[in-house]
């Protein structure tokens, strides 16, 4: 009886080993999960369509701007979490403002070649007559994809100014996660 069980167990191991070895390498690679997107894999820019432009001329409420990432590589990759966004101001008193993150949860976004995903930036515009020390005039945005250290430099195309709250605990200007 013992020899019969041993023979059955050995046969199962041999069959399992044969089955695993019979999977083509291409099929095994196709099943591998895509890895994260790197800065070099992406293009970035502001969404500038009429429905995507922030309402910088009004000062009654917050408005949204959107930044997109497009996978320009030949591989599928993923993005998840928050981009790093530093706004560089046009006024000498502005300096650089690292935007706070919203409390929204992030999801993993899978980008095949040519796919695009965006994230929103909530802005709190103020009137041009607001004292210089209380307003921030955006000029450039330094945008770093999640888990990367190299950034894109995007020129702010929308004009206007926002309430300067770079030291606030809960500022009216902040960013959402990728795809959020």
mmCIF file of C-alpha atoms in Angstrom:
data_model
loop_
_atom_site.group_PDB
_atom_site.id
_atom_site.type_symbol
_atom_site.label_atom_id
_atom_site.label_comp_id
_atom_site.label_asym_id
_atom_site.label_seq_id
_atom_site.Cartn_x
_atom_site.Cartn_y
_atom_site.Cartn_z
ATOM 1 C CA UNK A 1 0.000 0.000 0.000
ATOM 2 C CA UNK A 2 2.795 2.404 0.913
ATOM 3 C CA UNK A 3 4.514 1.866 -2.450
ATOM 4 C CA UNK A 4 1.256 2.505 -4.306
ATOM 5 C CA UNK A 5 0.741 5.883 -2.504
ATOM 6 C CA UNK A 6 4.331 6.853 -3.135
ATOM 7 C CA UNK A 7 3.936 6.039 -6.829
ATOM 8 C CA UNK A 8 0.715 8.105 -7.023
ATOM 9 C CA UNK A 9 2.388 11.037 -5.214
ATOM 10 C CA UNK A 10 5.415 10.885 -7.530
ATOM 11 C CA UNK A 11 3.147 10.766 -10.580
ATOM 12 C CA UNK A 12 1.292 13.862 -9.318
ATOM 13 C CA UNK A 13 4.572 15.723 -8.840
ATOM 14 C CA UNK A 14 5.790 14.741 -12.309
ATOM 15 C CA UNK A 15 2.473 15.790 -13.907
ATOM 16 C CA UNK A 16 2.425 19.088 -11.996
ATOM 17 C CA UNK A 17 6.025 19.768 -12.967
ATOM 18 C CA UNK A 18 5.285 18.980 -16.615
ATOM 19 C CA UNK A 19 2.201 21.195 -16.639
ATOM 20 C CA UNK A 20 4.118 24.129 -15.187
ATOM 21 C CA UNK A 21 6.955 23.680 -17.638
ATOM 22 C CA UNK A 22 4.500 23.496 -20.557
ATOM 23 C CA UNK A 23 3.308 27.121 -20.123
ATOM 24 C CA UNK A 24 4.946 29.251 -22.807
ATOM 25 C CA UNK A 25 7.173 32.044 -21.507
ATOM 26 C CA UNK A 26 5.113 34.630 -23.428
ATOM 27 C CA UNK A 27 1.919 33.524 -21.667
ATOM 28 C CA UNK A 28 3.628 33.668 -18.279
ATOM 29 C CA UNK A 29 4.906 37.186 -19.018
ATOM 30 C CA UNK A 30 1.444 38.285 -20.190
ATOM 31 C CA UNK A 31 0.006 37.291 -16.828
ATOM 32 C CA UNK A 32 2.594 39.303 -14.889
ATOM 33 C CA UNK A 33 1.126 42.435 -13.340
ATOM 34 C CA UNK A 34 2.250 45.705 -14.905
ATOM 35 C CA UNK A 35 4.754 47.750 -12.935
ATOM 36 C CA UNK A 36 4.377 51.416 -12.035
ATOM 37 C CA UNK A 37 4.805 54.174 -14.564
ATOM 38 C CA UNK A 38 8.021 56.180 -14.377
ATOM 39 C CA UNK A 39 8.355 59.833 -15.360
ATOM 40 C CA UNK A 40 10.135 58.785 -18.574
ATOM 41 C CA UNK A 41 7.066 56.668 -19.518
ATOM 42 C CA UNK A 42 4.703 59.651 -19.361
ATOM 43 C CA UNK A 43 3.687 62.949 -20.909
ATOM 44 C CA UNK A 44 1.881 65.549 -18.787
ATOM 45 C CA UNK A 45 -0.154 68.691 -19.316
ATOM 46 C CA UNK A 46 -3.136 70.756 -18.236
ATOM 47 C CA UNK A 47 -6.595 69.836 -19.524
ATOM 48 C CA UNK A 48 -7.569 72.941 -21.494
ATOM 49 C CA UNK A 49 -10.923 72.074 -23.045
ATOM 50 C CA UNK A 50 -13.782 74.478 -22.332
ATOM 51 C CA UNK A 51 -15.330 72.125 -19.767
ATOM 52 C CA UNK A 52 -11.954 71.584 -18.052
ATOM 53 C CA UNK A 53 -10.813 75.195 -17.610
ATOM 54 C CA UNK A 54 -10.944 76.551 -14.068
ATOM 55 C CA UNK A 55 -13.154 79.595 -13.548
ATOM 56 C CA UNK A 56 -10.358 81.916 -12.452
ATOM 57 C CA UNK A 57 -12.397 85.077 -13.185
ATOM 58 C CA UNK A 58 -14.926 84.411 -10.402
ATOM 59 C CA UNK A 59 -14.123 84.741 -6.703
ATOM 60 C CA UNK A 60 -17.250 83.313 -5.061
ATOM 61 C CA UNK A 61 -16.296 79.628 -4.916
ATOM 62 C CA UNK A 62 -13.582 77.065 -5.468
ATOM 63 C CA UNK A 63 -12.878 75.864 -8.989
ATOM 64 C CA UNK A 64 -11.020 72.925 -10.539
ATOM 65 C CA UNK A 65 -8.027 72.552 -12.853
ATOM 66 C CA UNK A 66 -6.958 69.149 -14.188
ATOM 67 C CA UNK A 67 -3.533 67.738 -14.996
ATOM 68 C CA UNK A 68 -3.252 64.639 -17.166
ATOM 69 C CA UNK A 69 -0.645 61.922 -17.600
ATOM 70 C CA UNK A 70 -0.481 59.900 -20.830
ATOM 71 C CA UNK A 71 1.474 56.661 -21.124
ATOM 72 C CA UNK A 72 3.876 57.242 -24.036
ATOM 73 C CA UNK A 73 5.855 54.040 -23.424
ATOM 74 C CA UNK A 74 5.391 50.764 -25.268
ATOM 75 C CA UNK A 75 4.432 48.921 -22.105
ATOM 76 C CA UNK A 76 1.427 48.858 -19.791
ATOM 77 C CA UNK A 77 2.117 50.530 -16.463
ATOM 78 C CA UNK A 78 0.242 51.688 -13.366
ATOM 79 C CA UNK A 79 -0.233 54.931 -11.452
ATOM 80 C CA UNK A 80 -1.684 55.210 -7.975
ATOM 81 C CA UNK A 81 -1.653 57.726 -5.192
ATOM 82 C CA UNK A 82 -0.951 61.422 -5.388
ATOM 83 C CA UNK A 83 1.297 63.355 -7.711
ATOM 84 C CA UNK A 84 3.606 65.874 -6.103
ATOM 85 C CA UNK A 85 2.606 69.402 -7.142
ATOM 86 C CA UNK A 86 4.614 72.515 -6.382
ATOM 87 C CA UNK A 87 3.256 75.811 -7.674
ATOM 88 C CA UNK A 88 5.825 78.467 -8.517
ATOM 89 C CA UNK A 89 4.471 81.991 -8.229
ATOM 90 C CA UNK A 90 4.854 84.910 -10.629
ATOM 91 C CA UNK A 91 5.263 87.522 -7.873
ATOM 92 C CA UNK A 92 8.549 87.899 -6.026
ATOM 93 C CA UNK A 93 6.624 87.393 -2.765
ATOM 94 C CA UNK A 94 5.026 84.105 -3.919
ATOM 95 C CA UNK A 95 7.879 81.629 -3.790
ATOM 96 C CA UNK A 96 6.968 77.943 -4.216
ATOM 97 C CA UNK A 97 3.882 76.328 -2.675
ATOM 98 C CA UNK A 98 3.706 72.530 -2.246
ATOM 99 C CA UNK A 99 0.027 71.619 -2.507
ATOM 100 C CA UNK A 100 -1.703 69.671 0.245
ATOM 101 C CA UNK A 101 -3.533 66.423 -0.534
ATOM 102 C CA UNK A 102 -7.251 65.809 -0.186
ATOM 103 C CA UNK A 103 -8.594 63.031 1.999
ATOM 104 C CA UNK A 104 -9.845 61.046 -1.025
ATOM 105 C CA UNK A 105 -8.664 57.442 -1.317
ATOM 106 C CA UNK A 106 -6.598 56.521 -4.337
ATOM 107 C CA UNK A 107 -7.044 53.642 -6.757
ATOM 108 C CA UNK A 108 -4.520 51.925 -8.978
ATOM 109 C CA UNK A 109 -4.977 53.055 -12.568
ATOM 110 C CA UNK A 110 -3.689 50.742 -15.334
ATOM 111 C CA UNK A 111 -2.448 52.648 -18.382
ATOM 112 C CA UNK A 112 -1.887 50.843 -21.639
ATOM 113 C CA UNK A 113 0.151 52.574 -24.335
ATOM 114 C CA UNK A 114 -1.598 55.859 -25.220
ATOM 115 C CA UNK A 115 -4.015 55.817 -22.246
ATOM 116 C CA UNK A 116 -4.539 59.022 -20.252
ATOM 117 C CA UNK A 117 -5.581 59.609 -16.656
ATOM 118 C CA UNK A 118 -5.937 62.885 -14.796
ATOM 119 C CA UNK A 119 -6.245 64.348 -11.333
ATOM 120 C CA UNK A 120 -7.925 67.470 -10.086
ATOM 121 C CA UNK A 121 -6.572 70.489 -8.288
ATOM 122 C CA UNK A 122 -9.111 72.490 -6.317
ATOM 123 C CA UNK A 123 -8.318 76.221 -6.374
ATOM 124 C CA UNK A 124 -9.666 79.137 -4.359
ATOM 125 C CA UNK A 125 -9.495 82.200 -6.664
ATOM 126 C CA UNK A 126 -9.371 85.757 -5.309
ATOM 127 C CA UNK A 127 -9.951 89.152 -6.886
ATOM 128 C CA UNK A 128 -7.105 91.030 -8.542
ATOM 129 C CA UNK A 129 -7.658 93.786 -5.958
ATOM 130 C CA UNK A 130 -6.695 91.418 -3.112
ATOM 131 C CA UNK A 131 -3.534 92.677 -1.370
ATOM 132 C CA UNK A 132 -0.351 91.198 -2.830
ATOM 133 C CA UNK A 133 0.586 89.452 0.440
ATOM 134 C CA UNK A 134 -2.747 87.553 0.457
ATOM 135 C CA UNK A 135 -2.703 86.262 -3.106
ATOM 136 C CA UNK A 136 -0.606 83.787 -5.020
ATOM 137 C CA UNK A 137 -0.223 84.262 -8.773
ATOM 138 C CA UNK A 138 0.507 80.860 -10.379
ATOM 139 C CA UNK A 139 3.212 80.796 -13.038
ATOM 140 C CA UNK A 140 4.555 77.244 -13.279
ATOM 141 C CA UNK A 141 3.602 73.885 -11.822
ATOM 142 C CA UNK A 142 6.279 71.295 -11.005
ATOM 143 C CA UNK A 143 4.415 67.984 -11.295
ATOM 144 C CA UNK A 144 6.009 64.747 -10.099
ATOM 145 C CA UNK A 145 4.241 61.436 -10.841
ATOM 146 C CA UNK A 146 3.555 59.244 -7.782
ATOM 147 C CA UNK A 147 6.642 57.525 -6.344
ATOM 148 C CA UNK A 148 8.990 59.374 -8.698
ATOM 149 C CA UNK A 149 11.603 62.084 -8.124
ATOM 150 C CA UNK A 150 11.741 63.685 -11.574
ATOM 151 C CA UNK A 151 9.095 66.293 -12.404
ATOM 152 C CA UNK A 152 7.448 67.940 -15.388
ATOM 153 C CA UNK A 153 7.450 71.745 -15.555
ATOM 154 C CA UNK A 154 4.074 72.993 -16.789
ATOM 155 C CA UNK A 155 3.295 76.633 -17.512
ATOM 156 C CA UNK A 156 0.029 77.804 -15.918
ATOM 157 C CA UNK A 157 -2.242 78.737 -18.869
ATOM 158 C CA UNK A 158 -5.314 80.100 -17.060
ATOM 159 C CA UNK A 159 -4.289 83.399 -15.457
ATOM 160 C CA UNK A 160 -5.892 84.665 -12.257
ATOM 161 C CA UNK A 161 -4.713 84.413 -8.698
ATOM 162 C CA UNK A 162 -5.590 82.287 -5.687
ATOM 163 C CA UNK A 163 -5.850 82.934 -1.974
ATOM 164 C CA UNK A 164 -2.410 82.389 -0.476
ATOM 165 C CA UNK A 165 -2.783 79.645 2.127
ATOM 166 C CA UNK A 166 0.518 77.829 1.792
ATOM 167 C CA UNK A 167 0.863 77.501 5.584
ATOM 168 C CA UNK A 168 -2.784 76.590 6.296
ATOM 169 C CA UNK A 169 -3.734 73.256 7.862
ATOM 170 C CA UNK A 170 -6.777 72.885 5.555
ATOM 171 C CA UNK A 171 -6.149 75.219 2.593
ATOM 172 C CA UNK A 172 -8.813 75.977 -0.027
ATOM 173 C CA UNK A 173 -6.303 74.924 -2.716
ATOM 174 C CA UNK A 174 -5.335 71.249 -2.739
ATOM 175 C CA UNK A 175 -5.018 68.192 -5.000
ATOM 176 C CA UNK A 176 -6.842 64.901 -5.451
ATOM 177 C CA UNK A 177 -5.311 61.480 -6.171
ATOM 178 C CA UNK A 178 -4.679 60.145 -9.655
ATOM 179 C CA UNK A 179 -8.036 59.270 -11.233
ATOM 180 C CA UNK A 180 -9.864 60.860 -8.296
#
